[in-house]
Coordinates of C-alpha atoms in Angstrom, one line a residue:
M1 CA 16.4 -36.1 47.3
S2 CA 15.4 -32.9 49.1
V3 CA 12.0 -31.2 48.6
S4 CA 13.6 -28.2 46.8
S5 CA 15.6 -30.4 44.4
F6 CA 12.5 -32.5 43.7
F7 CA 10.5 -29.4 42.6
A8 CA 13.4 -28.1 40.6
L9 CA 13.3 -31.2 38.3
P10 CA 12.6 -30.2 34.7
S11 CA 9.9 -33.0 34.4
H12 CA 7.4 -30.9 36.4
R13 CA 7.1 -28.3 33.6
E14 CA 7.0 -31.0 30.9
T15 CA 4.4 -33.0 32.8
W16 CA 2.0 -30.1 33.0
R17 CA 2.8 -29.1 29.3
L18 CA 1.6 -32.5 28.3
A19 CA -1.0 -33.3 30.9
F20 CA -3.0 -30.0 31.0
P21 CA -4.3 -30.3 27.4
I22 CA -5.2 -33.9 28.0
I23 CA -7.0 -33.1 31.2
L24 CA -9.0 -30.4 29.4
S25 CA -9.8 -32.7 26.4
N26 CA -10.5 -35.7 28.6
S27 CA -12.7 -33.7 30.9
S28 CA -14.9 -32.9 27.9
V29 CA -15.6 -36.6 27.4
P30 CA -17.4 -37.2 30.7
L31 CA -19.0 -33.8 30.3
L32 CA -20.5 -35.0 27.1
G33 CA -21.7 -38.2 28.9
A34 CA -23.2 -35.9 31.6
V35 CA -25.0 -33.9 28.9
D36 CA -26.3 -37.1 27.3
T37 CA -27.6 -38.2 30.7
A38 CA -29.0 -34.8 31.5
V39 CA -30.9 -34.4 28.2
V40 CA -32.6 -37.8 28.6
G41 CA -32.7 -37.5 32.4
H42 CA -35.2 -34.7 32.2
L43 CA -37.5 -36.7 29.9
P44 CA -40.5 -38.0 31.8
D45 CA -39.4 -41.6 32.4
P46 CA -36.2 -43.2 33.9
H47 CA -36.1 -45.8 31.1
Y48 CA -34.5 -43.2 28.7
I49 CA -31.5 -42.9 31.0
G50 CA -31.2 -46.7 31.2
S51 CA -31.4 -47.0 27.4
V52 CA -28.6 -44.6 26.8
A53 CA -26.6 -46.2 29.6
I54 CA -26.9 -49.7 28.1
G55 CA -26.4 -48.4 24.5
A56 CA -23.2 -46.5 25.6
L57 CA -22.1 -49.6 27.5
I58 CA -22.2 -51.7 24.3
F59 CA -19.9 -49.2 22.6
S60 CA -17.6 -49.3 25.6
F61 CA -17.0 -52.9 24.6
L62 CA -16.6 -52.1 20.9
Y63 CA -14.5 -49.0 21.3
W64 CA -12.6 -49.3 24.5
G65 CA -11.9 -52.9 23.6
F66 CA -10.1 -51.6 20.6
G67 CA -8.3 -49.0 22.7
F68 CA -5.0 -50.7 21.8
L69 CA -5.1 -48.7 18.6
R70 CA -4.3 -45.7 20.8
M71 CA -2.3 -47.3 23.5
G72 CA -0.1 -49.4 21.3
T73 CA 0.4 -46.5 18.8
T74 CA 1.5 -44.2 21.6
G75 CA 4.2 -46.5 23.0
F76 CA 5.7 -47.4 19.6
V77 CA 5.6 -43.8 18.4
A78 CA 7.2 -42.5 21.6
Q79 CA 10.0 -45.0 21.5
A80 CA 10.7 -44.2 17.8
V81 CA 10.8 -40.5 18.7
G82 CA 13.3 -41.4 21.5
E83 CA 15.4 -43.2 19.0
E84 CA 15.1 -40.3 16.5
D85 CA 13.7 -42.5 13.8
A86 CA 11.2 -40.3 11.9
T87 CA 10.5 -42.9 9.2
E88 CA 9.5 -45.4 11.8
V89 CA 7.2 -42.8 13.4
R90 CA 5.4 -42.6 10.1
S91 CA 5.3 -46.4 9.7
V92 CA 3.8 -46.9 13.1
L93 CA 1.0 -44.5 12.3
A94 CA 0.4 -46.2 8.9
R95 CA 0.2 -49.6 10.5
A96 CA -2.3 -48.4 13.1
L97 CA -4.6 -46.7 10.6
I98 CA -4.6 -49.8 8.4
L99 CA -5.5 -52.0 11.4
A100 CA -8.2 -49.5 12.3
A101 CA -9.7 -49.7 8.8
V102 CA -9.7 -53.5 8.8
I103 CA -11.4 -53.7 12.3
S104 CA -14.0 -51.2 11.2
V105 CA -15.1 -53.4 8.3
F106 CA -15.7 -56.3 10.7
V107 CA -17.5 -54.1 13.2
L108 CA -20.0 -52.9 10.6
A109 CA -20.4 -56.3 9.1
L110 CA -21.1 -58.0 12.5
Q111 CA -23.2 -55.2 14.0
G112 CA -26.4 -57.3 14.3
F113 CA -24.6 -60.1 16.1
V114 CA -22.8 -57.7 18.4
L115 CA -26.1 -56.1 19.4
W116 CA -27.9 -59.5 20.0
M117 CA -25.0 -60.8 22.1
A118 CA -24.8 -57.6 24.2
L119 CA -28.5 -57.5 25.0
S120 CA -28.3 -61.2 25.9
L121 CA -25.7 -60.4 28.5
I122 CA -27.5 -57.4 30.1
E123 CA -30.7 -57.9 31.9
G124 CA -32.6 -54.7 31.2
S125 CA -36.4 -54.3 30.9
A126 CA -38.0 -54.7 27.5
I127 CA -38.5 -50.9 27.0
V128 CA -34.9 -50.2 28.0
E129 CA -33.6 -52.8 25.6
D130 CA -35.7 -51.4 22.7
G131 CA -34.3 -47.9 23.3
A132 CA -30.7 -49.3 23.5
S133 CA -31.2 -51.1 20.2
S134 CA -32.3 -47.9 18.5
Y135 CA -29.3 -46.1 20.0
F136 CA -26.9 -48.8 18.8
S137 CA -28.3 -49.0 15.2
V138 CA -27.5 -45.3 14.7
R139 CA -24.3 -44.8 16.5
V140 CA -22.5 -47.8 15.1
W141 CA -21.9 -46.0 11.7
G142 CA -19.4 -43.8 13.5
A143 CA -17.2 -46.8 14.2
P144 CA -14.6 -46.2 11.4
A145 CA -14.1 -42.6 12.6
V146 CA -13.7 -43.6 16.2
L147 CA -11.1 -46.3 15.5
G148 CA -9.2 -44.0 13.1
N149 CA -9.2 -41.3 15.8
Y150 CA -7.8 -43.7 18.3
A151 CA -4.7 -44.2 16.1
L152 CA -4.4 -40.4 15.6
M153 CA -4.6 -39.7 19.3
G154 CA -1.9 -42.3 20.0
F155 CA 0.3 -40.6 17.4
F156 CA -0.2 -37.1 18.9
I157 CA 0.5 -38.3 22.5
G158 CA 3.6 -40.3 21.3
I159 CA 5.1 -37.3 19.6
R160 CA 4.2 -35.3 22.8
N161 CA 1.9 -32.9 21.0
T162 CA -1.1 -33.1 23.3
R163 CA -2.4 -29.8 22.2
A164 CA -3.4 -31.3 18.8
A165 CA -5.3 -34.1 20.7
L166 CA -7.0 -31.3 22.7
V167 CA -8.1 -29.5 19.5
V168 CA -9.6 -32.6 18.0
Q169 CA -11.3 -33.7 21.3
I170 CA -12.8 -30.3 22.1
F171 CA -14.1 -29.9 18.5
M172 CA -15.7 -33.4 18.6
N173 CA -17.3 -33.1 22.0
G174 CA -18.4 -29.5 21.6
L175 CA -20.1 -30.3 18.4
N176 CA -21.7 -33.4 20.0
V177 CA -23.2 -31.3 22.8
I178 CA -24.7 -28.8 20.3
L179 CA -26.2 -31.6 18.3
D180 CA -27.4 -33.4 21.4
L181 CA -29.5 -30.3 22.4
L182 CA -30.7 -29.8 18.8
F183 CA -31.7 -33.4 18.1
V184 CA -33.1 -34.4 21.6
I185 CA -34.7 -31.1 22.8
G186 CA -35.2 -29.4 19.4
F187 CA -36.3 -32.4 17.3
N188 CA -37.6 -34.7 20.1
W189 CA -35.5 -37.7 18.8
D190 CA -34.8 -39.0 22.4
V191 CA -32.1 -41.8 22.4
V192 CA -31.8 -41.8 18.6
G193 CA -30.9 -38.1 18.7
V194 CA -28.1 -38.8 21.3
A195 CA -26.7 -41.5 19.0
A196 CA -26.9 -39.5 15.8
A197 CA -25.2 -36.5 17.5
T198 CA -22.3 -38.7 18.6
A199 CA -21.8 -40.5 15.2
I200 CA -21.8 -37.2 13.2
S201 CA -19.3 -35.6 15.6
E202 CA -16.9 -38.5 15.5
T203 CA -16.8 -38.5 11.8
L204 CA -16.1 -34.8 11.4
A205 CA -13.4 -35.0 14.1
L206 CA -11.5 -37.6 12.1
G207 CA -11.2 -35.2 9.2
L208 CA -9.8 -32.5 11.5
G209 CA -7.4 -35.0 13.0
L210 CA -6.0 -36.1 9.6
F211 CA -5.4 -32.4 8.7
L212 CA -3.4 -31.9 11.9
V213 CA -1.4 -35.1 11.4
R214 CA -0.3 -34.0 8.0
R215 CA 1.1 -30.8 9.5
E216 CA 3.0 -32.7 12.2
L217 CA 4.5 -35.2 9.7
A218 CA 5.9 -32.3 7.7
R219 CA 7.6 -31.0 10.8
I220 CA 8.9 -34.4 11.9
G221 CA 10.4 -35.4 8.6
G222 CA 11.1 -38.9 7.5
Q223 CA 9.8 -40.8 4.5
W224 CA 6.9 -43.1 3.7
H225 CA 8.4 -46.5 2.9
V226 CA 6.0 -49.3 1.9
S227 CA 8.6 -51.9 2.9
A228 CA 8.9 -50.5 6.3
I229 CA 5.2 -50.3 6.8
R230 CA 4.7 -53.9 5.7
S231 CA 7.6 -55.2 7.8
L232 CA 6.4 -58.7 9.0
Q233 CA 8.5 -58.6 12.1
K234 CA 7.2 -55.2 13.2
M235 CA 3.6 -56.0 12.2
A236 CA 3.8 -59.2 14.2
R237 CA 5.1 -57.2 17.2
L238 CA 2.3 -54.7 16.8
L239 CA -0.3 -57.4 16.7
A240 CA 1.1 -59.2 19.7
V241 CA 1.2 -56.1 21.8
N242 CA -2.3 -55.1 20.6
L243 CA -3.7 -58.6 21.5
D244 CA -2.3 -58.3 25.1
I245 CA -3.8 -54.8 25.5
F246 CA -7.1 -56.0 23.9
I247 CA -7.4 -58.8 26.5
R248 CA -6.5 -56.4 29.3
T249 CA -9.1 -53.8 28.0
I250 CA -11.9 -56.3 27.4
L251 CA -11.5 -57.5 31.0
L252 CA -11.6 -53.9 32.3
I253 CA -14.7 -53.1 30.3
F254 CA -16.4 -56.3 31.2
A255 CA -15.8 -55.5 34.9
F256 CA -17.8 -52.2 34.5
A257 CA -20.4 -53.9 32.3
Y258 CA -20.9 -56.6 34.9
F259 CA -21.2 -53.9 37.5
T260 CA -24.0 -52.2 35.5
A261 CA -25.7 -55.6 34.7
E262 CA -25.8 -56.5 38.4
A263 CA -27.2 -53.0 39.3
A264 CA -29.9 -53.5 36.6
K265 CA -31.2 -56.5 38.6
E266 CA -32.2 -54.0 41.3
G267 CA -34.7 -52.3 38.9
N268 CA -34.8 -49.3 36.7
V269 CA -34.4 -46.7 39.5
T270 CA -31.2 -48.3 40.8
L271 CA -29.9 -48.7 37.2
A272 CA -30.6 -45.0 36.5
A273 CA -28.9 -44.0 39.8
V274 CA -25.8 -46.1 38.9
A275 CA -25.8 -44.5 35.4
V276 CA -25.8 -41.1 36.9
L277 CA -22.9 -41.9 39.3
M278 CA -20.9 -43.5 36.6
N279 CA -20.4 -40.0 35.2
F280 CA -18.5 -39.3 38.4
M281 CA -16.2 -42.3 37.6
H282 CA -15.8 -41.1 34.1
F283 CA -14.7 -37.6 35.3
I284 CA -12.1 -39.3 37.5
A285 CA -10.8 -41.6 34.8
H286 CA -10.6 -39.0 32.1
G287 CA -9.2 -36.3 34.4
L288 CA -6.5 -38.4 36.0
D289 CA -5.6 -40.0 32.7
G290 CA -4.0 -36.7 31.7
F291 CA -1.0 -37.5 33.9
A292 CA -1.0 -41.2 32.7
F293 CA -1.0 -40.0 29.1
A294 CA 1.8 -37.6 29.9
A295 CA 3.7 -40.5 31.4
E296 CA 3.1 -42.6 28.3
G297 CA 4.9 -40.2 25.9
M298 CA 7.7 -39.3 28.4
V299 CA 8.3 -42.9 29.5
G300 CA 8.4 -44.1 25.9
N301 CA 10.9 -41.3 25.0
A302 CA 13.1 -42.2 28.0
I303 CA 13.2 -45.9 27.2
G304 CA 13.9 -45.2 23.5
A305 CA 16.8 -43.0 24.6
R306 CA 17.9 -45.6 27.2
K307 CA 17.8 -43.1 30.1
V308 CA 17.0 -44.9 33.4
S309 CA 17.5 -41.9 35.6
K310 CA 15.1 -39.9 33.4
L311 CA 12.5 -42.7 33.6
R312 CA 12.6 -42.6 37.4
E313 CA 12.3 -38.8 37.5
I314 CA 9.2 -39.1 35.2
V315 CA 7.6 -41.7 37.3
W316 CA 7.9 -39.7 40.5
V317 CA 6.9 -36.4 39.1
T318 CA 3.8 -37.6 37.1
G319 CA 2.7 -39.7 40.1
F320 CA 3.0 -36.7 42.5
W321 CA 0.8 -34.4 40.4
A322 CA -1.7 -37.2 39.7
L323 CA -2.1 -37.6 43.5
I324 CA -2.6 -33.9 44.0
V325 CA -5.4 -33.8 41.4
A326 CA -7.0 -37.0 42.8
C327 CA -7.3 -35.3 46.2
L328 CA -9.0 -32.3 44.5
Y329 CA -11.5 -34.6 42.8
S330 CA -12.4 -36.2 46.2
L331 CA -12.8 -32.8 47.7
V332 CA -15.1 -31.6 44.9
Y333 CA -17.3 -34.7 45.2
L334 CA -17.4 -34.3 49.0
I335 CA -18.7 -30.7 48.7
F336 CA -20.6 -30.7 45.5
G337 CA -21.6 -34.4 45.0
T338 CA -25.3 -33.9 45.8
A339 CA -25.5 -30.8 43.6
I340 CA -23.9 -32.7 40.6
V341 CA -26.5 -35.5 41.0
N342 CA -29.3 -33.0 40.9
L343 CA -27.9 -31.5 37.7
L344 CA -27.9 -34.9 36.0
T345 CA -31.4 -35.9 36.8
G346 CA -34.7 -34.3 38.0
I347 CA -36.3 -37.6 39.0
E348 CA -36.5 -37.6 42.8
E349 CA -36.4 -41.3 43.4
V350 CA -33.3 -41.6 41.2
R351 CA -31.7 -38.8 43.1
E352 CA -32.4 -40.3 46.5
R353 CA -30.9 -43.7 45.4
A354 CA -27.8 -42.0 44.0
Y355 CA -27.2 -40.1 47.3
E356 CA -26.8 -43.4 49.1
F357 CA -23.7 -44.3 47.1
L358 CA -21.9 -40.9 47.0
P359 CA -19.3 -41.9 49.7
W360 CA -17.9 -44.5 47.3
L361 CA -17.4 -41.9 44.7
I362 CA -15.6 -39.6 47.2
A363 CA -13.1 -42.3 48.0
A364 CA -12.7 -43.5 44.4
P365 CA -10.1 -40.9 43.1
L366 CA -7.7 -41.8 45.9
I367 CA -8.0 -45.5 45.3
S368 CA -8.1 -45.4 41.5
I369 CA -5.2 -43.0 40.8
W370 CA -2.4 -45.5 41.1
S371 CA -3.8 -48.0 38.6
Y372 CA -4.3 -45.2 36.0
Q373 CA -0.8 -43.9 36.5
L374 CA 0.9 -47.3 36.4
D375 CA -1.1 -48.1 33.2
G376 CA 0.5 -45.1 31.6
I377 CA 4.0 -46.1 32.6
F378 CA 3.5 -49.6 31.2
I379 CA 1.9 -48.4 28.0
G380 CA 4.9 -46.1 27.3
A381 CA 7.2 -49.0 28.0
V382 CA 5.2 -51.2 25.7
Q383 CA 5.2 -53.8 28.5
S384 CA 1.9 -55.4 27.4
K385 CA 2.3 -58.9 28.8
E386 CA 2.6 -57.5 32.3
M387 CA -0.5 -55.3 31.8
R388 CA -2.4 -58.3 30.6
N389 CA -1.4 -60.7 33.4
C390 CA -2.0 -58.1 36.1
M391 CA -5.4 -57.4 34.8
I392 CA -6.3 -61.1 34.7
I393 CA -5.3 -61.4 38.4
S394 CA -7.3 -58.2 39.3
F395 CA -10.3 -59.4 37.4
I396 CA -10.5 -62.7 39.2
A397 CA -10.2 -60.9 42.6
Y398 CA -13.0 -58.5 41.5
M399 CA -15.4 -61.3 40.4
L400 CA -14.9 -63.1 43.7
C401 CA -15.6 -59.9 45.6
M402 CA -18.7 -59.1 43.5
Q403 CA -20.2 -62.4 44.5
F404 CA -19.2 -62.2 48.2
F405 CA -19.8 -58.5 48.9
G406 CA -23.0 -58.4 46.7
D407 CA -24.6 -61.1 48.7
I408 CA -23.8 -59.3 52.0
W409 CA -24.3 -55.6 51.2
G410 CA -26.4 -55.5 48.0
T411 CA -25.5 -52.6 45.7
H412 CA -23.1 -51.2 48.3
G413 CA -21.2 -54.5 47.9
L414 CA -20.9 -53.9 44.2
W415 CA -19.2 -50.6 44.8
A416 CA -16.9 -52.2 47.4
A417 CA -15.9 -54.8 44.9
L418 CA -15.1 -52.1 42.3
M419 CA -12.8 -50.4 44.7
V420 CA -11.0 -53.7 45.4
F421 CA -10.6 -54.1 41.6
M422 CA -8.9 -50.7 41.2
A423 CA -6.6 -51.3 44.2
T424 CA -5.6 -54.8 43.0
R425 CA -4.7 -53.4 39.6
A426 CA -2.3 -50.9 41.2
V427 CA -0.7 -53.4 43.5
T428 CA 0.0 -56.0 40.9
L429 CA 1.5 -53.5 38.4
A430 CA 3.7 -52.0 41.2
L431 CA 5.1 -55.4 41.9
V432 CA 6.4 -55.9 38.3
Y433 CA 7.5 -52.2 37.8
P434 CA 11.2 -53.1 38.1
R435 CA 10.9 -54.8 34.6
V436 CA 10.2 -51.3 33.1
E437 CA 13.5 -50.0 34.5
R438 CA 15.3 -53.1 33.2
R439 CA 13.9 -52.4 29.7
A440 CA 15.2 -48.8 29.9
A441 CA 18.6 -50.0 30.9
G442 CA 18.6 -52.1 27.7

């Protein structure tokens, strides 16, 4: 294929139509994290940063662990759209919302146990753990809204209406920022204010999302059929896929949790520096995920329609633009990395420690991009077993590198192991990619 014919492919315009709203909405997520860090980072002691970091980490386990509610919903909805089955689109959404409600009940009922177990695994100082406990006890009440929103986001991406996802995300995160400033700076609620702002914003965003879903369903058509929603075969398939994605996601989150836990052993200053720099990783993940999310919906539609040539076109086009944006991230971090650190914290010793690790963040976008993009392809294809197995292999490699590199290079070794983890995820998924094309071929 010539360069001119490559750029003439129709998937370029569709990729940007889907990816741009997601990039905007996803970028607001780490921006919110940066605001959280900044409002407590200018309080007089670094333990406030550590408390919010550990509290947010606990919710990473809870919420990201249940990310299958979004990912599984996207793949099934996208394929139903490709098959032009509007009733199944409705049924997939209903199953996801029912599952979200059931999980929420368990999360709220077991919140005390979850907090105890999480703090047992993370070795923070007593004052940091006290702050993290306060954060958790407030924010956990937003769990039903978060899990419901996951199902709605999966629906929006699956029907390729990423603008609706943008509206909900921007509303939620914009409100969160306003409440952050009001509660922390205005009312002096420190970490409790950060948690309350998040829980309130998540709950109001669910209401907006349900309103937008109702409008989309009227456009799509189809009917609500209780028998279709309760189909044992399809529910079993949903649960099997979600279990695979759950295992994959838990290992991913545990990898980052273990990274933070190991950094915490170096003291509050190193923990605070890592918390600051993790905002860089969040910007990378949420920005580059725009193209992965675009791939999810497009790949699912292509597989549902049994179009292998269209699938290949989507893979090449979304991957190309994802690489371009990854290069831009690296360039921004190279030029403005120090200034970004300074915006996130005014504590000089935390700044100096963070500067030491900036080269890893400059390299991270170019290393991470391929794992994000391949994840999107496999989610759209609903190839969950492959995602699970590749993550298990990558996690084992990561844990071995954490021990080996950490002993040799200290905290720099932890960053090196994290980069190995991201690269291994990409390599293992690339090796089994042909299975996606075989699925599209039917």
